[in-house]
Coordinates of C-alpha atoms and ligand atoms in Angstrom, one line a residue:
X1 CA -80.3 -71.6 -60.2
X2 CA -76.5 -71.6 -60.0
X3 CA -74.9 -70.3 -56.9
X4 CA -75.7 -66.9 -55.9
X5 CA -72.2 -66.0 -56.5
X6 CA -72.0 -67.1 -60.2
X7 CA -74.6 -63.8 -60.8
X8 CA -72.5 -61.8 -58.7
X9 CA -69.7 -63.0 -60.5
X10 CA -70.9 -62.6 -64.0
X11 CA -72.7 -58.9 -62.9
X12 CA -68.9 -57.8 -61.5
X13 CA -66.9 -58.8 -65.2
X14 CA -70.1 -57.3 -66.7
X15 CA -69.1 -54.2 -64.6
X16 CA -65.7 -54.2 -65.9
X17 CA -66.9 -54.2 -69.6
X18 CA -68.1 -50.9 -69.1
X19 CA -67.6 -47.1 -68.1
X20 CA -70.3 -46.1 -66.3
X21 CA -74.4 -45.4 -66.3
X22 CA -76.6 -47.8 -65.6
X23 CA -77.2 -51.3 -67.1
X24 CA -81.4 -51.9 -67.2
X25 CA -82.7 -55.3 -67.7
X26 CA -86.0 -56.0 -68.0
X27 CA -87.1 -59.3 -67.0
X28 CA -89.9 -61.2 -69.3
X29 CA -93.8 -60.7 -68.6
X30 CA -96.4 -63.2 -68.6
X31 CA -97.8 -63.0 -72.3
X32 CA -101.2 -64.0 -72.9
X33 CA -102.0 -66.7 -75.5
X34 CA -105.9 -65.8 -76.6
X35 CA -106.6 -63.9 -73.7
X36 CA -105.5 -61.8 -70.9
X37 CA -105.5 -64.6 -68.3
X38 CA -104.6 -67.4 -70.7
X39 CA -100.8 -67.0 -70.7
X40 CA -98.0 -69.4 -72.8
X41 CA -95.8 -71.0 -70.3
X42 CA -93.3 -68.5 -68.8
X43 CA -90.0 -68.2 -70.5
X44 CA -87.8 -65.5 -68.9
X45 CA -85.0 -63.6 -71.2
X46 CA -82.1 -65.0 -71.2
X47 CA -79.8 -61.6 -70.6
X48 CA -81.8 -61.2 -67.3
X49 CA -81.3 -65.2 -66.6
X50 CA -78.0 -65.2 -67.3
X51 CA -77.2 -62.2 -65.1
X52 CA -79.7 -62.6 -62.5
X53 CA -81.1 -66.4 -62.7
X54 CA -84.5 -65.6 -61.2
X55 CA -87.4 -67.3 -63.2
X56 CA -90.7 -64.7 -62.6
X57 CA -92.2 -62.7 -64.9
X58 CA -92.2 -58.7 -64.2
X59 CA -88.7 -58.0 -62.7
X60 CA -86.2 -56.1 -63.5
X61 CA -82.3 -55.8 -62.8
X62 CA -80.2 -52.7 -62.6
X63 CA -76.5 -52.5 -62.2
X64 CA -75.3 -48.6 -61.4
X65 CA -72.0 -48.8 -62.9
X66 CA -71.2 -45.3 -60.7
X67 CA -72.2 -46.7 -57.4
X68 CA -70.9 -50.5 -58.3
X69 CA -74.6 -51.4 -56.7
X70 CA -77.1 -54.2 -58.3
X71 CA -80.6 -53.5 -57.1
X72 CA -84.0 -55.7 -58.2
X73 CA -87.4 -54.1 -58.8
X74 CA -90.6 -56.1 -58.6
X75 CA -93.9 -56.7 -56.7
X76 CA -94.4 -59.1 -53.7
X77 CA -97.5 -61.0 -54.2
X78 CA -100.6 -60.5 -52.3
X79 CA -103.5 -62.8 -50.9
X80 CA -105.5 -62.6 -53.9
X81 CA -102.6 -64.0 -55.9
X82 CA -101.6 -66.6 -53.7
X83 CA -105.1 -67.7 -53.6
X84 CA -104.0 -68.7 -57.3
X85 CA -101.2 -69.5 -57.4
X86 CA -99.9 -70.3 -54.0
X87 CA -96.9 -68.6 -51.8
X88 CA -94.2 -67.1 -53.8
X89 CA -91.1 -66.1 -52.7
X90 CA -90.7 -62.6 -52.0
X91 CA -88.8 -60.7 -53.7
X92 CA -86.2 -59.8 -51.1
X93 CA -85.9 -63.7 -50.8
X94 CA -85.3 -64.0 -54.7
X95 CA -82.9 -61.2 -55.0
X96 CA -80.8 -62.7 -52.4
X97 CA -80.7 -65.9 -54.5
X98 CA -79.5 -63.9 -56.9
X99 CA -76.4 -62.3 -54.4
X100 CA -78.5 -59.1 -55.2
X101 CA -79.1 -57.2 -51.9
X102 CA -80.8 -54.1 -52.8
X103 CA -84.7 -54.6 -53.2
X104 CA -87.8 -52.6 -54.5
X105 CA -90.9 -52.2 -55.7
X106 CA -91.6 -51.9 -59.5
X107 CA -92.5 -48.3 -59.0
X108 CA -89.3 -48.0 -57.6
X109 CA -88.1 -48.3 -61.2
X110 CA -89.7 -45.7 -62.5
X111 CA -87.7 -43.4 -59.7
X112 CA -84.6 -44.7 -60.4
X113 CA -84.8 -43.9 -63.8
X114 CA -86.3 -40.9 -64.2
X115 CA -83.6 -39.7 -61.2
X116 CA -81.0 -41.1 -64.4
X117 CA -82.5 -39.6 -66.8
X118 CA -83.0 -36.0 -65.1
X119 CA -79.1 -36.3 -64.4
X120 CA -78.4 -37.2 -68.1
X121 CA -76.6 -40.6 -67.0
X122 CA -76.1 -43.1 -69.6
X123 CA -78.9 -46.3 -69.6
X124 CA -77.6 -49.3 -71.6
X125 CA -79.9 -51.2 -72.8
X126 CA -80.3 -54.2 -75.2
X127 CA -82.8 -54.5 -78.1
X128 CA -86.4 -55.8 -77.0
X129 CA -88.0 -58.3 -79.0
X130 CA -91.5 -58.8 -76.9
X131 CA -94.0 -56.3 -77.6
X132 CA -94.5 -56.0 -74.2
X133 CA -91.0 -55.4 -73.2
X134 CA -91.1 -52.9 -76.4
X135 CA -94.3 -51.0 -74.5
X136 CA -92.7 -51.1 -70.8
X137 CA -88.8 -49.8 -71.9
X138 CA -90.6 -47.0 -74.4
X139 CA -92.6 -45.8 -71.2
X140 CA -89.1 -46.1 -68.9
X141 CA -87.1 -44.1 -71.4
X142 CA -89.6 -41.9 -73.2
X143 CA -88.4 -43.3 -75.9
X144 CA -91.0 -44.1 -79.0
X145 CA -90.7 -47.7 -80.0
X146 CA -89.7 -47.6 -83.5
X147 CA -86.5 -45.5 -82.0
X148 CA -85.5 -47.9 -79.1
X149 CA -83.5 -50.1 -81.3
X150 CA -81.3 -46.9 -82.4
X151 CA -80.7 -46.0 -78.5
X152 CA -79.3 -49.6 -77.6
X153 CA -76.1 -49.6 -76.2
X154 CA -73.4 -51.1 -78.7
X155 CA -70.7 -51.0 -75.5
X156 CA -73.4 -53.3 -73.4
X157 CA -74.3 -56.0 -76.4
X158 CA -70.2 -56.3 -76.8
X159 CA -69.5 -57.1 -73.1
X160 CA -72.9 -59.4 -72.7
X161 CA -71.4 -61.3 -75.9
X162 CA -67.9 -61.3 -74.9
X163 CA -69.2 -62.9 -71.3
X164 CA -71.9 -65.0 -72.9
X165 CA -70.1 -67.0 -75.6
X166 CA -67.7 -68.9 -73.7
X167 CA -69.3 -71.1 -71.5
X168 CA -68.0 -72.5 -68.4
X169 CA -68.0 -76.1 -67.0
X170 CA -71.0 -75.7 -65.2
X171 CA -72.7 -74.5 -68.6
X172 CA -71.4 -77.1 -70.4
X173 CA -72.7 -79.7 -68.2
X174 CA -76.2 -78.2 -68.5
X175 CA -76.2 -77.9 -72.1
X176 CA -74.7 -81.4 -72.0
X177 CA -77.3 -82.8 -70.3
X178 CA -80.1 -81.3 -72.6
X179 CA -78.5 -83.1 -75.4
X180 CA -78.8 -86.1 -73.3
X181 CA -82.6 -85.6 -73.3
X182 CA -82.4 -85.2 -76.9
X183 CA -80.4 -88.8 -77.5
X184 CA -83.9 -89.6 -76.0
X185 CA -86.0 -87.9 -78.0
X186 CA -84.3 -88.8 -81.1
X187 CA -83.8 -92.5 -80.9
X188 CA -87.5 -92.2 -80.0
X189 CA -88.5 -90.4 -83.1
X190 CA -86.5 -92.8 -85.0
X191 CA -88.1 -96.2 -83.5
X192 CA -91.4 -94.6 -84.5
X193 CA -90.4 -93.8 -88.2
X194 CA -92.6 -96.2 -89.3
X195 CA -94.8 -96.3 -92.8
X196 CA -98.5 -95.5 -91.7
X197 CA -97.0 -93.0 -88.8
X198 CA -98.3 -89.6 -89.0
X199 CA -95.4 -87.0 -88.2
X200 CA -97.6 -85.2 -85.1
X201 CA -97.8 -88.7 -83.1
X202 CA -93.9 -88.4 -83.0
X203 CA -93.8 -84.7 -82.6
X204 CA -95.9 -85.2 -79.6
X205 CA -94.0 -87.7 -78.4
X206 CA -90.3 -86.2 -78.8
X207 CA -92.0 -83.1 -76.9
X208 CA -93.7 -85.0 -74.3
X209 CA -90.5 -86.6 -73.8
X210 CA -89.0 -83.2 -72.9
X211 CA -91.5 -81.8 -70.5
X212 CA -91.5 -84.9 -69.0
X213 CA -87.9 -84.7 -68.7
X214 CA -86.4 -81.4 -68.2
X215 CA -88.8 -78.4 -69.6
X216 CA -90.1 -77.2 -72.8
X217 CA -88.4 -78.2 -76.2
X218 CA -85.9 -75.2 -77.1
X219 CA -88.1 -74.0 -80.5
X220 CA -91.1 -75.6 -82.3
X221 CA -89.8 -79.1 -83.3
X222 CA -89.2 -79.4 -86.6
X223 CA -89.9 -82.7 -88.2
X224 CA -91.3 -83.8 -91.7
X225 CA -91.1 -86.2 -94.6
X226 CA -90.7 -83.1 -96.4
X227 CA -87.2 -81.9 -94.9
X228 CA -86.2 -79.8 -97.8
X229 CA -88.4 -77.0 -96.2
X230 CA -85.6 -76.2 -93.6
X231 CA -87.9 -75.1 -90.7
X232 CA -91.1 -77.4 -91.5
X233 CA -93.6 -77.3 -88.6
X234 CA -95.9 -79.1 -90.5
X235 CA -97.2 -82.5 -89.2
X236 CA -99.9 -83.6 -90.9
X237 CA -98.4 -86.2 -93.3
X238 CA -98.4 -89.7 -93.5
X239 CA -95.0 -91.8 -93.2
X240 CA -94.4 -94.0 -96.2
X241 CA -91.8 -96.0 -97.3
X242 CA -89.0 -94.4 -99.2
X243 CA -89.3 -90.5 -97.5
X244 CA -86.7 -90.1 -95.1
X245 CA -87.7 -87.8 -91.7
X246 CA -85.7 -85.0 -90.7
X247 CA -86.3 -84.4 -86.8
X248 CA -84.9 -81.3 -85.7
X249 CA -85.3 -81.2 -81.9
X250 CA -84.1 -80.3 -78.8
X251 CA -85.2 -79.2 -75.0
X252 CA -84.4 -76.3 -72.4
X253 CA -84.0 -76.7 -68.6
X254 CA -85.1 -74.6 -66.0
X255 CA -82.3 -72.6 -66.2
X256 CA -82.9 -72.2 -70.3
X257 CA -79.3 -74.3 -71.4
X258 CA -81.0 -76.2 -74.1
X259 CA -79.8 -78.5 -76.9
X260 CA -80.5 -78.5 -80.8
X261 CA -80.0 -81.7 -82.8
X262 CA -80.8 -83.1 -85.9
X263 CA -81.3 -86.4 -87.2
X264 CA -82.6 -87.6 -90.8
X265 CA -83.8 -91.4 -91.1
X266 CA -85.1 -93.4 -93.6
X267 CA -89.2 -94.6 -92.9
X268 CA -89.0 -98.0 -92.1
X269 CA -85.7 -98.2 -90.6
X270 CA -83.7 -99.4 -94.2
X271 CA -81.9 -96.9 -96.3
X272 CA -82.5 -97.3 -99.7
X273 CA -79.1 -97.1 -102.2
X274 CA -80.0 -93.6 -103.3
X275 CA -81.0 -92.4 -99.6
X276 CA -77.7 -93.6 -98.6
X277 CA -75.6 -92.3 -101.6
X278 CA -77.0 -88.7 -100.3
X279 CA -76.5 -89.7 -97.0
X280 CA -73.5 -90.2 -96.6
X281 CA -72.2 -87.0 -98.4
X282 CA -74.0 -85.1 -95.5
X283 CA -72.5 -87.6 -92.7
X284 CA -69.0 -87.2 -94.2
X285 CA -69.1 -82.9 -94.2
X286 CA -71.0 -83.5 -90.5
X287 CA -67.9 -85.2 -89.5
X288 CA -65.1 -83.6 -92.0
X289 CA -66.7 -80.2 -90.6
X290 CA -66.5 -81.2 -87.0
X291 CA -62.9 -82.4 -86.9
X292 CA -61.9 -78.8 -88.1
X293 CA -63.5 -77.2 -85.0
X294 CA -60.5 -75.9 -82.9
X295 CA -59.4 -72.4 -81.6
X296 CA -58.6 -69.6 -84.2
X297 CA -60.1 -71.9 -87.0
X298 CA -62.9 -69.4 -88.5
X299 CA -66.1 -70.6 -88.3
X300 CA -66.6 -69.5 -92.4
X301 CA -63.8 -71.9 -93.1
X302 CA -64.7 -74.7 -91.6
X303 CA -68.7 -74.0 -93.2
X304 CA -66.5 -73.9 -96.8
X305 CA -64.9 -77.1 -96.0
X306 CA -68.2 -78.6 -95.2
X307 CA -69.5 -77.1 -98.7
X308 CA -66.8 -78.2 -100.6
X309 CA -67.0 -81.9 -99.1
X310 CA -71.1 -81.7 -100.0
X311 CA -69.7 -80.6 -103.6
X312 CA -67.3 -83.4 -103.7
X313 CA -69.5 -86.1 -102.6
X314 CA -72.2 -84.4 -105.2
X315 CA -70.3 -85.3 -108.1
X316 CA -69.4 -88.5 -107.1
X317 CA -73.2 -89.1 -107.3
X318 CA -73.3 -87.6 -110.3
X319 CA -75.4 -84.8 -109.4
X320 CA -72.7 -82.2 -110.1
X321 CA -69.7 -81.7 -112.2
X322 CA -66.6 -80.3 -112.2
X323 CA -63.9 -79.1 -109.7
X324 CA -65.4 -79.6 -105.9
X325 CA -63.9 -76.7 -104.7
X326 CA -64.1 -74.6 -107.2
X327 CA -67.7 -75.0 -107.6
X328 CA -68.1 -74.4 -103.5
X329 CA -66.4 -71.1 -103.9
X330 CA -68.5 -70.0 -106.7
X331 CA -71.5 -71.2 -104.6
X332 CA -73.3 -73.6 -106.8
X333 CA -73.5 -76.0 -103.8
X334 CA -75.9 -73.8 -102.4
X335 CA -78.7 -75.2 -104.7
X336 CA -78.4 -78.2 -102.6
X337 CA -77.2 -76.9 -98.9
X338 CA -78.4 -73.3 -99.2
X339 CA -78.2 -72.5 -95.2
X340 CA -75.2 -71.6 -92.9
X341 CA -73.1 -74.7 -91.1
X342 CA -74.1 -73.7 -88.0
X343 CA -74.8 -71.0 -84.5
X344 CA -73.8 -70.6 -81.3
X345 CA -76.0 -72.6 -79.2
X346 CA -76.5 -72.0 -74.8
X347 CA -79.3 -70.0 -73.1
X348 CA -81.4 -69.4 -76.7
X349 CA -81.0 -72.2 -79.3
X350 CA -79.8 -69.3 -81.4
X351 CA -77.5 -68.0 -78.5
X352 CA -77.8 -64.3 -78.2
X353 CA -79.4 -63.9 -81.8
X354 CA -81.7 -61.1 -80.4
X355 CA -78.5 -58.8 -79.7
X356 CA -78.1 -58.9 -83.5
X357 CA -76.3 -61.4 -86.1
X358 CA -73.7 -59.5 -87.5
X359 CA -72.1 -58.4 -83.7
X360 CA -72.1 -61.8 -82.2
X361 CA -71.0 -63.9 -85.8
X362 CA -68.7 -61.5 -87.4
X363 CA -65.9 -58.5 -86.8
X364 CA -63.6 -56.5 -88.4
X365 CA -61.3 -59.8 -89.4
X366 CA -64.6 -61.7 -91.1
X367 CA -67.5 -60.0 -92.5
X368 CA -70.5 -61.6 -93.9
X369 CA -71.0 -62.7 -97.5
X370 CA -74.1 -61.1 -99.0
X371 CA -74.4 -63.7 -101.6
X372 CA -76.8 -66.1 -101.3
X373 CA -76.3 -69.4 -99.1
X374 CA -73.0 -67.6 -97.7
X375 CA -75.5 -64.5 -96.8
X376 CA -77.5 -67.4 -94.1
X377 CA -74.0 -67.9 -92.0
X378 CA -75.4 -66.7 -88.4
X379 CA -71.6 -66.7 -87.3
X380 CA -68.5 -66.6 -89.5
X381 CA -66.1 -65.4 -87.5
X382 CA -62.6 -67.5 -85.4
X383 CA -64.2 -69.7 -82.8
X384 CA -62.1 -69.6 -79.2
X385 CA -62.2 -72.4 -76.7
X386 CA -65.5 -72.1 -74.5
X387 CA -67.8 -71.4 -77.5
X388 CA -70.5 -74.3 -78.2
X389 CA -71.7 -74.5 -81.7
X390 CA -74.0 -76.5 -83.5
X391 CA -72.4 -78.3 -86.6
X392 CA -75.5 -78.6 -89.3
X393 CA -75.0 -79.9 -92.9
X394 CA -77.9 -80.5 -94.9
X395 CA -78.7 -81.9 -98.0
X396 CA -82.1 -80.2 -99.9
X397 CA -83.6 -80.9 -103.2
X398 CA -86.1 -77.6 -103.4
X399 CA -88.2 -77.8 -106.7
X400 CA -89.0 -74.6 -106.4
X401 CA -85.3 -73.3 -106.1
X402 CA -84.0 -76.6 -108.6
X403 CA -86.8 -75.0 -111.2
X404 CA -85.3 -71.6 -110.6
X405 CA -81.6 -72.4 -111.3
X406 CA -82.4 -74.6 -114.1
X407 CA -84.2 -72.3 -116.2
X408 CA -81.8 -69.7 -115.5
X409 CA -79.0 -72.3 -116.2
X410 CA -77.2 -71.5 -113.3
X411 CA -73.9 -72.3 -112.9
X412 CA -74.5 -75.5 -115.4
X413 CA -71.1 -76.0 -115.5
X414 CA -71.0 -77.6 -111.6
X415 CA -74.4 -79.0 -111.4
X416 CA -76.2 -81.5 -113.7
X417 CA -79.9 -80.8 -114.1
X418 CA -81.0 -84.0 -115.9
X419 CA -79.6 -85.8 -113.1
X420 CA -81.1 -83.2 -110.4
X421 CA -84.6 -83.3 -112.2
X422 CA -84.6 -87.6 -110.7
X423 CA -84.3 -86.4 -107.3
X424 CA -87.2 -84.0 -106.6
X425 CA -89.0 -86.0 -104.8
X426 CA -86.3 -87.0 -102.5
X427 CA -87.0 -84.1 -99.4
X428 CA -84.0 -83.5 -97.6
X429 CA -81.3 -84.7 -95.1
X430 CA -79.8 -82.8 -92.2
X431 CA -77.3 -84.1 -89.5
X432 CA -76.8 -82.0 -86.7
X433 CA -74.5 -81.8 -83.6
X434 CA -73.8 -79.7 -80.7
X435 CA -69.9 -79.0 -80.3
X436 CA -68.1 -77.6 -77.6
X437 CA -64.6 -75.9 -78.6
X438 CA -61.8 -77.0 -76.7
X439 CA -58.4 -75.4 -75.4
X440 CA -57.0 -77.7 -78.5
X441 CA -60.0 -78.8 -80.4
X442 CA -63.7 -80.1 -80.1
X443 CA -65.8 -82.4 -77.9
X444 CA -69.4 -83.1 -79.3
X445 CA -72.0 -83.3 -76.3
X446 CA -73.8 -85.0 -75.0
X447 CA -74.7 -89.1 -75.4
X448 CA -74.1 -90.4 -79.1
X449 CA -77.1 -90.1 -80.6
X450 CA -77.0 -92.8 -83.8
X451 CA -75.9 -91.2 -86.8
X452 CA -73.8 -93.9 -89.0
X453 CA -75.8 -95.4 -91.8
X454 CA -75.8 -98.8 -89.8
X455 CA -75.9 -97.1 -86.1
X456 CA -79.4 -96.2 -87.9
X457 CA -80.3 -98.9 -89.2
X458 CA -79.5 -101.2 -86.2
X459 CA -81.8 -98.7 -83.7
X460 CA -84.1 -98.5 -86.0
X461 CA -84.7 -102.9 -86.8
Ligands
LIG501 N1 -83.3 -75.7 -84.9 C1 -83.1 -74.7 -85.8 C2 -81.7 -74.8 -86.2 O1 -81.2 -75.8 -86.3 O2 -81.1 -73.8 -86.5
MN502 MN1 -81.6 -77.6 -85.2
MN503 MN1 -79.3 -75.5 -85.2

């Protein structure tokens, strides 16, 4: 945990956000993986980490806005439970870690609320997304589930993503070093790339590599030979010669900063002349797109600059036709790079995703496109120094989608589909970074992980 005061800290601006009620988080629960007692590894939420830090299941936090008092709820453990799982530190103890002073059993929540409630006092409260959390808040409130999400408070998800998106030093540094844990992960995955490699003997490896290191990887890794399905979790195949890998990895610490990179390498360790003709087209929008990040720059401008650059490098391959830009603002480059450039990135991999795309990414200035490939942009709106982003170009040939657009002869006048046709068996090609925003421009984290044609090539001899 940080400091004690950092909570108290971030629970006092918190304060200021708002006009009054009370604030309840719930803390995660233990969820069970096949049975009651068989849980998944314990990941707390990251609302209740970021304004309390503690990391046990079944607490909750409530700030009274009225009184200006924090207060914890949750159980002390008793003999039968430490025969299991050993001392734990009482909750008094925890809260205190926490700079929180005021201390009380869980039924003490119920009290407190229903005292709110009775009174007709406001309760913010942020959306659930853990059935579990879904069941205990619905019981709280009295509210039935499938109407929870209408009673959230708009005023709190504002103020906790106002706080949350800039990041401090100190949250900089831990996300920093979770990227160094990737730069060890990847140039792992990349020594392995080898023909006759199955995919989950590096999968395992890259994820062994962050338990052994810091804690559990930040989402499922995603790696294949088959990287034009974005989010492949798939890791049954066989390397060979000629596929290139897309590893899209990255780990979490105990206090849940985590990292989220992507590298794309040819089997063997030697790009052939058509994997690097697509190559660098992604490497050159990575970086083009990277040097625009600074404050006030919106974040859909820079992902149009990194489309336009993919268009551009496209038809100098051949593969489309026409005028770059033009063909990026009508959108035919989405056949090829049909996802958004990029998210916020700190406590969840898709930082504060569960408060609800369109408030964190976009506002009155920039709203989101609806049409397709624009329509995936998690955040389009003017970055400000503090914010971390990930900056992820890609490069997909889908025969599914290609078949699509051909016979509907999509936009024919930007994309050549003869030449297209020769490359659906190439997979796909992401190169991802995470990028802090700086008072006058951008610092990407963390270690250099290789990413030049020949940085590649020379890790990977
Ligand atoms: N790791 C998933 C993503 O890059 O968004
Ligand atoms: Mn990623
Ligand atoms: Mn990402």
């Amino acid at each position: 945990m940080f400091p004690s005061a950092v909570y108290s800290d971030r629970r006092k601006k918190l304060r200021h956000e708002l006009s009054g009620g009370i604030i309840l988080f719930l803390g995660n629960q233990e969820v069970p993986f096949n049975y009651p007692a068989n849980t998944y590894s314990f990941r707390q939420d990251s609302n209740f980490s970021y304004f309390f830090g503690l990391d046990h299941p079944d607490l909750a936090g409530i700030i009274d806005l009225d009184e200006g008092m924090d207060y914890i709820f949750g159980n002390d453990v008793d003999i039968d439970d430490i025969i299991w799982m050993g001392v734990q530190p009482t909750i008094k103890d925890q809260a205190a870690k926490a700079g929180v002073m005021h201390t009380a059993p869980l039924t003490g929540l119920n009290e407190v609320v229903k005292n709110a409630l009775a009174k007709g006092r406001k309760i913010h409260f942020v959306p659930p997304y853990r059935g579990e959390t879904i069941l205990w808040i619905s019981d709280l409130l009295g509210i039935p589930h499938l109407e929870l999400k209408a009673n959230t408070s708009e005023p709190l998800i504002r103020a906790i993503i106002k706080l949350r998106m800039k990041k401090d030093a100190m949250e900089v540094a831990e996300i920093e070093k979770m990227v160094d844990v990737a730069w060890k992960m990847h140039t792992t995955g990349m020594k392995m790339a080898k023909a006759g490699v199955v995919e989950r003997e590096i999968a395992g490896t890259i994820e062994g590599i962050a338990l052994s290191q810091c804690g559990p990887v930040s989402f499922p890794v995603i790696l294949s030979i088959n990287g034009q399905t974005l989010h492949n979790h798939y890791h049954g195949n066989t390397l060979a010669e000629g596929r290139m890998l897309v590893i899209d990895a990255g780990c979490e610490n105990d206090l849940h900063y985590s990292s989220d990179i992507t590298r794309t390498v040819p089997v063997g360790g030697k790009f052939n002349a058509r994997q690097k003709g697509i190559y660098e087209v992604v490497l050159n929008a990575n970086m083009t797109a990277t040097r625009a990040v600074k404050p006030g720059v919106p974040f859909k401008e820079i992902h149009m600059l990194a489309a336009t650059e993919i268009a551009k490098g496209l038809t100098s391959l051949g593969i489309m036709k026409g005028d770059p830009a033009d063909a990026a603002r009508k959108g035919a480059h989405t056949l090829f790079f049909p996802h958004g450039l990029g998210h916020p990135l700190g406590l969840d991999v898709h930082d504060l995703e569960g408060l609800g795309e369109n408030l964190i990414g976009y506002d009155e200035e920039v709203q989101r496109s609806k049409e397709f490939g624009l329509a995936f942009l998690r955040f389009g709106r003017k970055l400000q120094e503090g914010f971390v982003m990930t900056i992820e170009p890609g490069i997909y040939f889908i025969p599914e989608l290609i078949d699509i657009w051909k016979a509907e002869n999509k936009l024919s006048e930007f994309i050549n589909y003869n030449v297209v046709e020769t490359y659906k068996d190439f997979g796909g090609i992401r190169i991802e970074d995470d990028v802090l925003v700086t008072a006058d421009g951008y610092r990407v984290l963390g270690k250099p992980i290789p990413k030049t044609v020949t940085e590649i090539e020379d890790l990977m001899k």
